[in-house]
mmCIF file of C-alpha atoms and ligand atoms in Angstrom:
data_model
loop_
_atom_site.group_PDB
_atom_site.id
_atom_site.type_symbol
_atom_site.label_atom_id
_atom_site.label_comp_id
_atom_site.label_asym_id
_atom_site.label_seq_id
_atom_site.Cartn_x
_atom_site.Cartn_y
_atom_site.Cartn_z
ATOM 1 C CA MET A 1 0.000 0.000 0.000
ATOM 2 C CA ILE A 2 1.125 3.533 -0.752
ATOM 3 C CA LEU A 3 0.193 5.777 2.153
ATOM 4 C CA SER A 4 -0.329 9.401 1.167
ATOM 5 C CA ILE A 5 -1.282 12.547 2.998
ATOM 6 C CA ILE A 6 -3.364 15.220 1.298
ATOM 7 C CA SER A 7 -3.798 18.695 2.778
ATOM 8 C CA ALA A 8 -4.128 22.366 1.920
ATOM 9 C CA ILE A 9 -1.900 24.519 4.100
ATOM 10 C CA ALA A 10 -1.338 28.263 4.450
ATOM 11 C CA ASN A 11 1.979 30.089 4.832
ATOM 12 C CA ASN A 12 2.387 29.228 8.535
ATOM 13 C CA ASN A 13 1.002 25.668 8.207
ATOM 14 C CA GLU A 14 -2.519 26.771 9.175
ATOM 15 C CA ILE A 15 -5.230 24.282 8.135
ATOM 16 C CA GLY A 16 -8.356 25.011 10.178
ATOM 17 C CA MET A 17 -10.316 27.000 12.707
ATOM 18 C CA LYS A 18 -13.366 26.065 14.834
ATOM 19 C CA ASN A 19 -13.534 22.712 13.029
ATOM 20 C CA GLU A 20 -13.857 24.324 9.623
ATOM 21 C CA LEU A 21 -11.532 25.061 6.723
ATOM 22 C CA LEU A 22 -10.028 28.533 6.445
ATOM 23 C CA TRP A 23 -11.049 29.173 2.826
ATOM 24 C CA ASN A 24 -13.347 28.240 0.011
ATOM 25 C CA LEU A 25 -11.128 27.310 -2.933
ATOM 26 C CA PRO A 26 -13.091 25.407 -5.599
ATOM 27 C CA ILE A 27 -9.856 24.570 -7.436
ATOM 28 C CA ASP A 28 -8.539 22.782 -4.360
ATOM 29 C CA MET A 29 -11.838 20.952 -3.749
ATOM 30 C CA LYS A 30 -11.661 19.677 -7.336
ATOM 31 C CA HIS A 31 -8.027 18.607 -6.858
ATOM 32 C CA PHE A 32 -8.985 16.802 -3.620
ATOM 33 C CA ARG A 33 -11.955 15.041 -5.242
ATOM 34 C CA GLU A 34 -9.999 13.958 -8.318
ATOM 35 C CA THR A 35 -6.962 12.795 -6.330
ATOM 36 C CA THR A 36 -8.839 10.796 -3.680
ATOM 37 C CA SER A 37 -11.833 9.396 -5.640
ATOM 38 C CA GLY A 38 -11.788 5.610 -5.736
ATOM 39 C CA HIS A 39 -9.263 5.405 -2.880
ATOM 40 C CA PRO A 40 -9.751 4.848 0.845
ATOM 41 C CA VAL A 41 -9.742 8.096 2.842
ATOM 42 C CA ILE A 42 -8.642 8.090 6.480
ATOM 43 C CA MET A 43 -9.617 10.926 8.812
ATOM 44 C CA GLY A 44 -10.053 11.902 12.431
ATOM 45 C CA GLN A 45 -13.497 12.049 14.006
ATOM 46 C CA LYS A 46 -13.407 15.859 14.053
ATOM 47 C CA THR A 47 -12.692 16.132 10.331
ATOM 48 C CA PHE A 48 -15.441 13.591 9.603
ATOM 49 C CA GLU A 49 -17.872 15.648 11.672
ATOM 50 C CA SER A 50 -16.946 18.749 9.643
ATOM 51 C CA LEU A 51 -18.199 17.084 6.442
ATOM 52 C CA GLY A 52 -21.860 18.076 6.679
ATOM 53 C CA VAL A 53 -24.819 16.265 8.252
ATOM 54 C CA SER A 54 -26.077 12.755 7.404
ATOM 55 C CA PRO A 55 -29.771 12.119 6.570
ATOM 56 C CA ASP A 56 -30.257 10.662 10.094
ATOM 57 C CA GLY A 57 -29.230 14.048 11.569
ATOM 58 C CA THR A 58 -25.820 12.975 12.898
ATOM 59 C CA LEU A 59 -22.797 15.199 12.257
ATOM 60 C CA GLY A 60 -20.614 14.020 9.390
ATOM 61 C CA LYS A 61 -21.368 12.722 5.935
ATOM 62 C CA PRO A 62 -19.269 10.051 4.192
ATOM 63 C CA LEU A 63 -17.427 11.194 1.041
ATOM 64 C CA PRO A 64 -18.933 9.475 -2.016
ATOM 65 C CA ASN A 65 -17.006 6.903 -4.103
ATOM 66 C CA ARG A 66 -14.443 6.356 -1.374
ATOM 67 C CA ARG A 67 -13.949 3.886 1.466
ATOM 68 C CA ASN A 68 -14.435 6.203 4.474
ATOM 69 C CA ILE A 69 -12.278 5.334 7.487
ATOM 70 C CA VAL A 70 -12.477 7.281 10.747
ATOM 71 C CA LEU A 71 -10.013 7.180 13.649
ATOM 72 C CA THR A 72 -11.280 8.090 17.094
ATOM 73 C CA LEU A 73 -10.629 7.311 20.737
ATOM 74 C CA ASP A 74 -14.385 7.347 21.445
ATOM 75 C CA LYS A 75 -15.430 3.671 21.633
ATOM 76 C CA ASP A 76 -19.107 4.629 21.288
ATOM 77 C CA PHE A 77 -18.574 6.369 17.939
ATOM 78 C CA LYS A 78 -20.224 4.439 15.064
ATOM 79 C CA ARG A 79 -21.673 5.651 11.748
ATOM 80 C CA GLU A 80 -23.437 4.118 8.738
ATOM 81 C CA GLU A 81 -21.137 3.502 5.744
ATOM 82 C CA VAL A 82 -18.033 4.369 7.760
ATOM 83 C CA GLU A 83 -15.310 2.034 9.060
ATOM 84 C CA VAL A 84 -14.280 3.156 12.526
ATOM 85 C CA TYR A 85 -10.928 2.302 14.179
ATOM 86 C CA TYR A 86 -9.939 3.106 17.724
ATOM 87 C CA SER A 87 -6.163 2.716 17.326
ATOM 88 C CA ILE A 88 -3.573 3.161 14.573
ATOM 89 C CA GLY A 89 -2.298 -0.412 15.067
ATOM 90 C CA GLU A 90 -5.748 -1.847 14.425
ATOM 91 C CA LEU A 91 -6.157 0.346 11.318
ATOM 92 C CA GLU A 92 -2.713 -0.499 9.897
ATOM 93 C CA LYS A 93 -3.347 -4.233 10.340
ATOM 94 C CA GLU A 94 -6.644 -3.952 8.440
ATOM 95 C CA LEU A 95 -5.110 -1.908 5.590
ATOM 96 C CA ASN A 96 -2.183 -4.312 5.213
ATOM 97 C CA GLU A 97 -4.640 -7.207 4.963
ATOM 98 C CA THR A 98 -7.097 -5.577 2.538
ATOM 99 C CA MET A 99 -4.931 -3.423 0.252
ATOM 100 C CA GLY A 100 -2.485 -4.414 -2.487
ATOM 101 C CA LYS A 101 1.096 -3.074 -2.652
ATOM 102 C CA GLU A 102 0.334 -0.605 -5.463
ATOM 103 C CA GLU A 103 -2.940 0.695 -4.016
ATOM 104 C CA GLU A 104 -2.983 4.182 -2.507
ATOM 105 C CA ALA A 105 -4.802 5.320 0.624
ATOM 106 C CA PHE A 106 -5.093 8.965 1.686
ATOM 107 C CA ILE A 107 -4.840 10.527 5.119
ATOM 108 C CA ILE A 108 -7.159 13.544 4.755
ATOM 109 C CA GLY A 109 -6.828 15.220 8.163
ATOM 110 C CA GLY A 110 -7.087 16.913 10.426
ATOM 111 C CA GLY A 111 -4.233 18.250 12.547
ATOM 112 C CA GLN A 112 -4.070 15.413 15.084
ATOM 113 C CA ILE A 113 -4.243 12.713 12.440
ATOM 114 C CA TYR A 114 -1.647 14.360 10.152
ATOM 115 C CA LYS A 115 0.711 14.489 13.128
ATOM 116 C CA LEU A 116 0.190 10.780 13.819
ATOM 117 C CA PHE A 117 0.947 9.814 10.203
ATOM 118 C CA ILE A 118 3.540 12.258 8.811
ATOM 119 C CA ASP A 119 6.448 9.983 9.746
ATOM 120 C CA LYS A 120 4.688 6.951 8.217
ATOM 121 C CA ALA A 121 3.512 8.453 4.889
ATOM 122 C CA ASP A 122 5.183 7.764 1.534
ATOM 123 C CA ARG A 123 3.845 10.881 -0.248
ATOM 124 C CA LEU A 124 2.447 14.305 0.604
ATOM 125 C CA TYR A 125 -0.014 16.053 -1.715
ATOM 126 C CA ILE A 126 0.147 19.595 -0.403
ATOM 127 C CA THR A 127 -1.752 22.580 -1.732
ATOM 128 C CA HIS A 128 0.293 25.545 -0.538
ATOM 129 C CA VAL A 129 -2.170 28.406 -0.143
ATOM 130 C CA ASP A 130 -0.473 31.811 -0.274
ATOM 131 C CA ALA A 131 -2.217 33.468 2.695
ATOM 132 C CA SER A 132 -1.837 33.789 6.472
ATOM 133 C CA PHE A 133 -4.439 33.119 9.175
ATOM 134 C CA PRO A 134 -3.251 34.307 12.611
ATOM 135 C CA ASP A 135 -6.498 33.045 14.234
ATOM 136 C CA ALA A 136 -6.191 29.468 12.975
ATOM 137 C CA ASP A 137 -6.377 26.858 15.759
ATOM 138 C CA THR A 138 -5.162 23.812 13.810
ATOM 139 C CA LEU A 139 -1.807 23.386 12.069
ATOM 140 C CA PHE A 140 -0.157 20.928 9.710
ATOM 141 C CA PRO A 141 3.078 19.473 11.150
ATOM 142 C CA ALA A 142 6.347 20.960 9.821
ATOM 143 C CA ILE A 143 7.509 19.415 6.538
ATOM 144 C CA ASP A 144 11.174 18.535 7.077
ATOM 145 C CA GLN A 145 12.781 19.425 3.715
ATOM 146 C CA THR A 146 15.647 16.998 4.395
ATOM 147 C CA LYS A 147 13.174 14.096 4.375
ATOM 148 C CA TRP A 148 11.017 15.009 1.364
ATOM 149 C CA LYS A 149 11.744 15.727 -2.293
ATOM 150 C CA ILE A 150 9.396 17.539 -4.678
ATOM 151 C CA ILE A 151 8.277 15.310 -7.556
ATOM 152 C CA SER A 152 5.717 17.657 -9.096
ATOM 153 C CA GLU A 153 4.574 21.238 -8.827
ATOM 154 C CA ASP A 154 1.631 23.067 -10.414
ATOM 155 C CA ARG A 155 1.089 26.761 -9.689
ATOM 156 C CA HIS A 156 -2.301 28.405 -10.018
ATOM 157 C CA GLU A 157 -2.774 32.168 -9.769
ATOM 158 C CA LYS A 158 -5.761 33.573 -7.932
ATOM 159 C CA ASP A 159 -8.837 34.310 -10.016
ATOM 160 C CA GLU A 160 -12.434 35.421 -9.466
ATOM 161 C CA LYS A 161 -13.427 32.075 -7.849
ATOM 162 C CA ASN A 162 -10.181 31.265 -6.016
ATOM 163 C CA ILE A 163 -9.010 34.252 -4.012
ATOM 164 C CA TYR A 164 -5.508 32.987 -3.119
ATOM 165 C CA ASP A 165 -2.581 31.814 -5.242
ATOM 166 C CA CYS A 166 -2.088 28.067 -4.839
ATOM 167 C CA ASN A 167 0.813 25.730 -5.537
ATOM 168 C CA PHE A 168 -0.044 22.034 -5.806
ATOM 169 C CA ILE A 169 3.079 20.131 -4.777
ATOM 170 C CA ILE A 170 3.627 16.395 -4.481
ATOM 171 C CA TYR A 171 6.479 15.378 -2.174
ATOM 172 C CA GLU A 172 7.956 11.889 -1.968
ATOM 173 C CA ARG A 173 9.875 10.567 1.004
ATOM 174 C CA ILE A 174 13.625 10.604 0.263
ATOM 175 C CA GLY A 175 15.008 7.087 0.160
ATOM 176 C CA LYS A 176 11.722 5.450 -0.902
HETATM 177 N N1 LIG B 201 -6.747 22.262 5.295
HETATM 178 C C1 LIG B 201 -6.933 20.959 5.190
HETATM 179 O O1 LIG B 201 -6.462 20.330 4.244
HETATM 180 C C2 LIG B 201 -7.723 20.240 6.246
HETATM 181 C C3 LIG B 201 -8.015 18.884 6.050
HETATM 182 C C4 LIG B 201 -8.745 18.229 7.051
HETATM 183 C C5 LIG B 201 -9.157 18.917 8.189
HETATM 184 N N2 LIG B 201 -8.853 20.225 8.328
HETATM 185 C C6 LIG B 201 -9.263 20.974 9.520
HETATM 186 O O2 LIG B 201 -8.647 20.383 10.655
HETATM 187 C C7 LIG B 201 -9.475 20.619 11.802
HETATM 188 C C8 LIG B 201 -9.744 19.302 12.515
HETATM 189 O O3 LIG B 201 -8.521 18.743 12.968
HETATM 190 P P1 LIG B 201 -8.321 18.251 14.499
HETATM 191 O O4 LIG B 201 -6.848 18.119 14.725
HETATM 192 O O5 LIG B 201 -9.076 19.133 15.405
HETATM 193 O O6 LIG B 201 -9.037 16.843 14.537
HETATM 194 P P2 LIG B 201 -8.881 15.514 13.636
HETATM 195 O O7 LIG B 201 -7.431 15.208 13.422
HETATM 196 O O8 LIG B 201 -9.769 15.614 12.449
HETATM 197 O O9 LIG B 201 -9.559 14.416 14.581
HETATM 198 C C9 LIG B 201 -9.020 14.126 15.811
HETATM 199 C C10 LIG B 201 -9.706 12.843 16.326
HETATM 200 O O10 LIG B 201 -8.769 11.791 16.338
HETATM 201 C C11 LIG B 201 -8.805 11.181 17.612
HETATM 202 N N3 LIG B 201 -7.484 10.640 17.924
HETATM 203 C C12 LIG B 201 -6.368 11.307 18.341
HETATM 204 N N4 LIG B 201 -5.338 10.439 18.501
HETATM 205 C C13 LIG B 201 -5.827 9.204 18.184
HETATM 206 C C14 LIG B 201 -5.260 7.905 18.167
HETATM 207 N N5 LIG B 201 -3.960 7.696 18.494
HETATM 208 N N6 LIG B 201 -6.021 6.868 17.792
HETATM 209 C C15 LIG B 201 -7.312 7.065 17.457
HETATM 210 N N7 LIG B 201 -7.925 8.266 17.451
HETATM 211 C C16 LIG B 201 -7.173 9.328 17.807
HETATM 212 C C17 LIG B 201 -9.222 12.285 18.569
HETATM 213 O O11 LIG B 201 -9.794 11.729 19.723
HETATM 214 P P3 LIG B 201 -10.036 12.655 21.054
HETATM 215 O O12 LIG B 201 -11.075 13.671 20.658
HETATM 216 O O13 LIG B 201 -10.544 11.675 22.036
HETATM 217 O O14 LIG B 201 -8.717 13.260 21.376
HETATM 218 C C18 LIG B 201 -10.250 13.014 17.718
HETATM 219 O O15 LIG B 201 -11.518 12.397 17.783
HETATM 220 C C19 LIG B 201 -10.738 21.300 11.267
HETATM 221 O O16 LIG B 201 -10.627 22.711 11.404
HETATM 222 C C20 LIG B 201 -10.734 20.918 9.802
HETATM 223 O O17 LIG B 201 -11.461 21.833 8.993
HETATM 224 C C21 LIG B 201 -8.146 20.900 7.371
#
């Protein structure tokens, strides 16, 4: 299995505030959807709960066309159409058993879950958003440039729908 992280981060690694994103960037939503569709997505309970409301009224709505996997420490947390794991060990065992070597799974956030996985991931798909958010309460962990090499880069200038410049970078772990 190839384990990848996908995130959009601002100039000081800001990724969220009050359990919401810091921006509305349709170009990044499209990039996220196209990159992760058809692949398992792994997220923390808080990020899951930020994804809308399910028809039964509970917080959180599974992303379509993807195996939705949620990590939480809350043993009572269960949701329709979502696989829930209560420890990383349990999750890793399941992924190793159910996924082929070439298949890719994506860690999609948030801050706590990125921190748990950044030293385990093979690739980082980072949208660098050229903006600063001093009030952000959730950060992406520092990307150690001695451990990661850039394998692709795609700059997009701001426009009428996307109010910040973005740079879509894929990093691969050095030595992989
Ligand atoms: N910009 C982006 O690309 C992006 C992407 C995703 C999310 N976000 C933002 O990030 C924020 C949410 O991030 P967050 O850090 O607050 O929460 P999170 O990472 O989404 O979820 C944290 C959850 O993981 C659980 N957890 C922590 N350690 C664990 C472990 N070892 N095993 C199992 N479960 C564990 C926590 O349990 P406890 O509650 O019991 O500690 C909590 O329920 C929101 O603002 C969201 O919008 C941004």
